[in-house]
Amino acid sequence: MKLLWLFLLTSMTALSAPSFEAGKGYPEHTQFLLYPYVDMAYRYIDEGRYELANEELNKALAVTPNNPYVVERLLFVAAQQQHWPQLSKLIDLYQQVLMRQQKWREVLLHFQQLGLKHQAELFIVYTDQLLADERFSITQRTELAALSAQMISERARAQFIHRVITRYGLEEVRPAYCFALLNEKKYDAVASCINDITHPEQQASVRKHLIQALLGAQHFKVASEQFSLYQQHAVLSEQSRRQWLQAAIYNKNWSLALTLNAALPRAISRLLQRADIAMQAQQPEVLSRTIAALSEAELNIEQEQQLLVLMAYASTYSQQWRQ
């Protein structure tokens, strides 16, 4: 008898960690019956022999019905085989087991890895069942909704998140909704969505990405309007302002460039740049005021030459611009 127990203990030490995980909470005699099936199933999974793994897991489930660890592995194997009807059947049978043990997150991650986002109808039905379960806290539902949104194709993502917000009141996922609209290049809808975000930091983050997208799409007027709103809620460092300024100049958004230039520390280089921007923007009043400020400053020879060129341009084109 002692030799038998020694053999069993030696065998247990050779088993994989997943086998022990599957046996947690069960009596010892049940664990001894369960371990060989789970251990063999994992070997088959590692080898890609999913039919054999499925057989071993079903044997394990016969020993420990509703074992959440075994159920989760069965779902994984069905997904690897792309047996979607079987996967749907397993979800229907064991969703309470999965939710009770909070295994839904592992299951969703498997779906993401295996491309279940292409099975949108099945995926959304399962997600709805989880979100409707009141045993989950708001934080858990928000995490689930955000995770699910990542798995939905970009084309359907905005619609999915909007439904989650309206049906379950999960306002915490609204920034994700705004980003989904941004991916669809629905810029007006994004601007409206931002106004519904309650956290200023999240508002600023989404608006920053909107401005970048607007600049890239050459919607300069709207980009300038959004930047004015962005500055009200975001503290910009001098380096950030200079980066935005370079982007505005590159995109020839002269009104935004003037706004950004005005916010930088007063310096000769900044005034020369402002004069150049005003000239590009064909704003004679701004150009005249800037030239006047430069005329009173102490300039080196190179800067004086630049000022003479600016004055010549102003003299030549100011009247033309006013007309």
Coordinates of N, CA, C and O in Angstrom, one line a residue, residues 71-95 98-99 103-130 144 147-153 160:
V71 N -14.1 23.2 -18.8 CA -15.0 23.8 -19.8 C -14.3 24.8 -20.6 O -14.5 24.9 -21.9
E72 N -13.5 25.6 -20.0 CA -12.7 26.7 -20.7 C -11.8 26.1 -21.8 O -11.7 26.6 -22.9
R73 N -11.2 24.9 -21.4 CA -10.3 24.2 -22.4 C -11.2 23.6 -23.5 O -10.7 23.6 -24.7
L74 N -12.4 23.1 -23.2 CA -13.2 22.6 -24.3 C -13.6 23.7 -25.3 O -13.6 23.5 -26.5
L75 N -13.9 24.9 -24.8 CA -14.2 26.1 -25.6 C -13.0 26.4 -26.5 O -13.1 26.7 -27.7
F76 N -11.8 26.4 -25.9 CA -10.6 26.7 -26.6 C -10.3 25.7 -27.8 O -10.0 26.1 -28.9
V77 N -10.5 24.4 -27.5 CA -10.4 23.4 -28.5 C -11.4 23.6 -29.6 O -11.0 23.5 -30.8
A78 N -12.6 23.9 -29.3 CA -13.7 24.1 -30.3 C -13.3 25.3 -31.2 O -13.5 25.3 -32.4
A79 N -12.8 26.3 -30.5 CA -12.4 27.5 -31.3 C -11.2 27.3 -32.2 O -11.2 27.7 -33.4
Q80 N -10.3 26.5 -31.7 CA -9.1 26.1 -32.6 C -9.6 25.4 -33.8 O -9.0 25.5 -34.9
Q81 N -10.6 24.5 -33.6 CA -11.1 23.7 -34.8 C -12.1 24.5 -35.6 O -12.5 24.0 -36.6
Q82 N -12.4 25.7 -35.1 CA -13.4 26.6 -35.8 C -14.7 25.9 -35.9 O -15.4 26.0 -36.9
H83 N -15.1 25.1 -34.9 CA -16.4 24.5 -34.8 C -17.4 25.4 -34.2 O -17.7 25.3 -33.0
W84 N -17.8 26.4 -34.9 CA -18.6 27.5 -34.3 C -19.9 27.0 -33.7 O -20.3 27.5 -32.6
P85 N -20.7 26.1 -34.4 CA -21.9 25.6 -33.8 C -21.7 24.9 -32.4 O -22.4 25.1 -31.5
Q86 N -20.6 24.1 -32.4 CA -20.2 23.4 -31.1 C -19.8 24.4 -30.1 O -20.2 24.3 -28.9
L87 N -19.1 25.5 -30.5 CA -18.7 26.5 -29.5 C -19.9 27.2 -29.0 O -20.0 27.5 -27.8
S88 N -20.9 27.5 -29.8 CA -22.1 28.2 -29.4 C -22.9 27.3 -28.4 O -23.4 27.8 -27.4
K89 N -22.9 26.0 -28.7 CA -23.6 25.1 -27.8 C -23.0 25.0 -26.5 O -23.6 25.0 -25.4
L90 N -21.6 25.0 -26.4 CA -20.9 24.9 -25.2 C -21.1 26.2 -24.4 O -21.3 26.1 -23.1
I91 N -21.2 27.3 -25.0 CA -21.4 28.6 -24.3 C -22.8 28.6 -23.7 O -23.0 28.9 -22.5
D92 N -23.8 28.1 -24.4 CA -25.2 28.0 -23.9 C -25.3 27.1 -22.7 O -26.0 27.3 -21.7
L93 N -24.5 25.9 -22.8 CA -24.6 24.9 -21.7 C -23.9 25.4 -20.4 O -24.3 25.2 -19.3
Y94 N -22.7 26.1 -20.6 CA -21.9 26.4 -19.5 C -21.7 27.9 -19.2 O -20.8 28.2 -18.4
Q95 N -22.5 28.7 -19.7 CA -22.3 30.2 -19.4 C -22.4 30.5 -18.0 O -21.6 31.3 -17.5
L98 N -19.1 29.5 -16.4 CA -18.0 30.5 -16.7 C -18.2 31.8 -16.0 O -17.2 32.4 -15.5
M99 N -19.4 32.3 -15.9 CA -19.6 33.6 -15.2 C -19.4 33.4 -13.7 O -18.9 34.3 -13.1
K103 N -14.6 33.2 -15.7 CA -13.7 32.7 -16.7 C -14.0 33.4 -18.1 O -13.4 33.1 -19.1
W104 N -15.0 34.3 -18.1 CA -15.4 35.0 -19.3 C -14.2 35.7 -20.0 O -14.1 35.8 -21.2
R105 N -13.3 36.3 -19.1 CA -12.2 37.1 -19.7 C -11.3 36.2 -20.5 O -10.9 36.5 -21.6
E106 N -11.0 35.0 -19.9 CA -10.1 34.1 -20.6 C -10.7 33.6 -21.9 O -10.1 33.5 -23.0
V107 N -12.0 33.4 -21.9 CA -12.7 32.9 -23.1 C -12.7 34.0 -24.2 O -12.4 33.7 -25.3
L108 N -13.0 35.2 -23.8 CA -13.0 36.3 -24.8 C -11.6 36.5 -25.4 O -11.4 36.8 -26.6
L109 N -10.6 36.4 -24.5 CA -9.2 36.5 -25.1 C -8.9 35.4 -26.1 O -8.2 35.6 -27.1
H110 N -9.4 34.2 -25.8 CA -9.2 33.1 -26.8 C -9.9 33.5 -28.1 O -9.4 33.3 -29.2
F111 N -11.1 34.0 -28.0 CA -11.9 34.4 -29.2 C -11.1 35.5 -30.0 O -11.1 35.5 -31.2
Q112 N -10.5 36.4 -29.3 CA -9.8 37.5 -29.9 C -8.6 36.9 -30.7 O -8.3 37.2 -31.9
Q113 N -7.9 36.0 -30.1 CA -6.7 35.4 -30.7 C -7.1 34.6 -31.9 O -6.3 34.5 -32.9
L114 N -8.2 34.0 -31.9 CA -8.6 33.0 -32.9 C -9.5 33.6 -34.0 O -10.0 32.9 -34.8
G115 N -9.7 34.9 -33.9 CA -10.5 35.6 -35.0 C -12.0 35.4 -34.9 O -12.7 35.4 -35.9
L116 N -12.5 35.2 -33.7 CA -14.0 35.0 -33.6 C -14.7 36.3 -33.9 O -15.9 36.3 -34.1
K117 N -14.0 37.4 -34.0 CA -14.6 38.7 -34.4 C -15.3 38.6 -35.7 O -16.2 39.4 -36.0
H118 N -14.9 37.6 -36.5 CA -15.6 37.4 -37.8 C -17.0 36.7 -37.6 O -17.8 36.7 -38.5
Q119 N -17.1 36.1 -36.4 CA -18.4 35.5 -36.1 C -19.2 36.5 -35.2 O -19.5 36.3 -34.1
A120 N -19.5 37.7 -35.8 CA -20.0 38.8 -35.0 C -21.3 38.5 -34.3 O -21.5 38.9 -33.1
E121 N -22.2 37.8 -35.0 CA -23.5 37.6 -34.4 C -23.4 36.7 -33.1 O -24.0 37.1 -32.1
L122 N -22.7 35.6 -33.2 CA -22.5 34.8 -32.1 C -21.8 35.5 -31.0 O -22.2 35.4 -29.8
F123 N -20.8 36.3 -31.3 CA -20.0 37.0 -30.3 C -20.8 38.0 -29.6 O -20.8 38.1 -28.3
I124 N -21.6 38.8 -30.3 CA -22.4 39.8 -29.7 C -23.5 39.2 -28.8 O -23.8 39.7 -27.7
V125 N -24.1 38.1 -29.2 CA -25.1 37.4 -28.4 C -24.5 37.0 -27.0 O -25.0 37.2 -26.0
Y126 N -23.3 36.4 -27.1 CA -22.6 36.0 -25.9 C -22.2 37.2 -25.0 O -22.4 37.2 -23.8
T127 N -21.8 38.3 -25.6 CA -21.4 39.5 -24.8 C -22.6 40.1 -24.2 O -22.6 40.5 -23.0
D128 N -23.7 40.1 -24.9 CA -25.0 40.6 -24.3 C -25.4 39.8 -23.1 O -25.9 40.4 -22.1
Q129 N -25.2 38.5 -23.1 CA -25.6 37.7 -22.0 C -24.8 38.0 -20.8 O -25.3 38.1 -19.6
L130 N -23.5 38.3 -21.0 CA -22.6 38.6 -19.9 C -22.9 40.0 -19.3 O -23.0 40.2 -18.1
L144 N -15.4 44.3 -19.7 CA -15.9 43.4 -20.6 C -16.3 44.1 -21.9 O -15.9 43.7 -23.0
L147 N -13.1 45.3 -23.8 CA -12.4 44.2 -24.4 C -13.2 43.6 -25.6 O -12.6 43.4 -26.6
S148 N -14.5 43.6 -25.5 CA -15.3 43.1 -26.6 C -15.2 44.0 -27.8 O -15.2 43.6 -28.9
A149 N -15.2 45.3 -27.5 CA -15.2 46.3 -28.6 C -13.9 46.2 -29.4 O -13.9 46.4 -30.6
Q150 N -12.8 45.8 -28.8 CA -11.6 45.6 -29.5 C -11.6 44.4 -30.5 O -10.9 44.4 -31.5
M151 N -12.5 43.5 -30.2 CA -12.6 42.3 -31.0 C -13.6 42.4 -32.2 O -13.5 41.6 -33.1
I152 N -14.5 43.4 -32.1 CA -15.4 43.6 -33.2 C -14.7 44.3 -34.3 O -13.8 45.1 -34.1
S153 N -15.0 43.9 -35.5 CA -14.4 44.6 -36.7 C -14.6 46.1 -36.6 O -15.6 46.6 -36.1
F160 N -21.7 48.8 -32.2 CA -21.7 47.9 -31.0 C -21.5 48.7 -29.7 O -22.3 48.5 -28.8

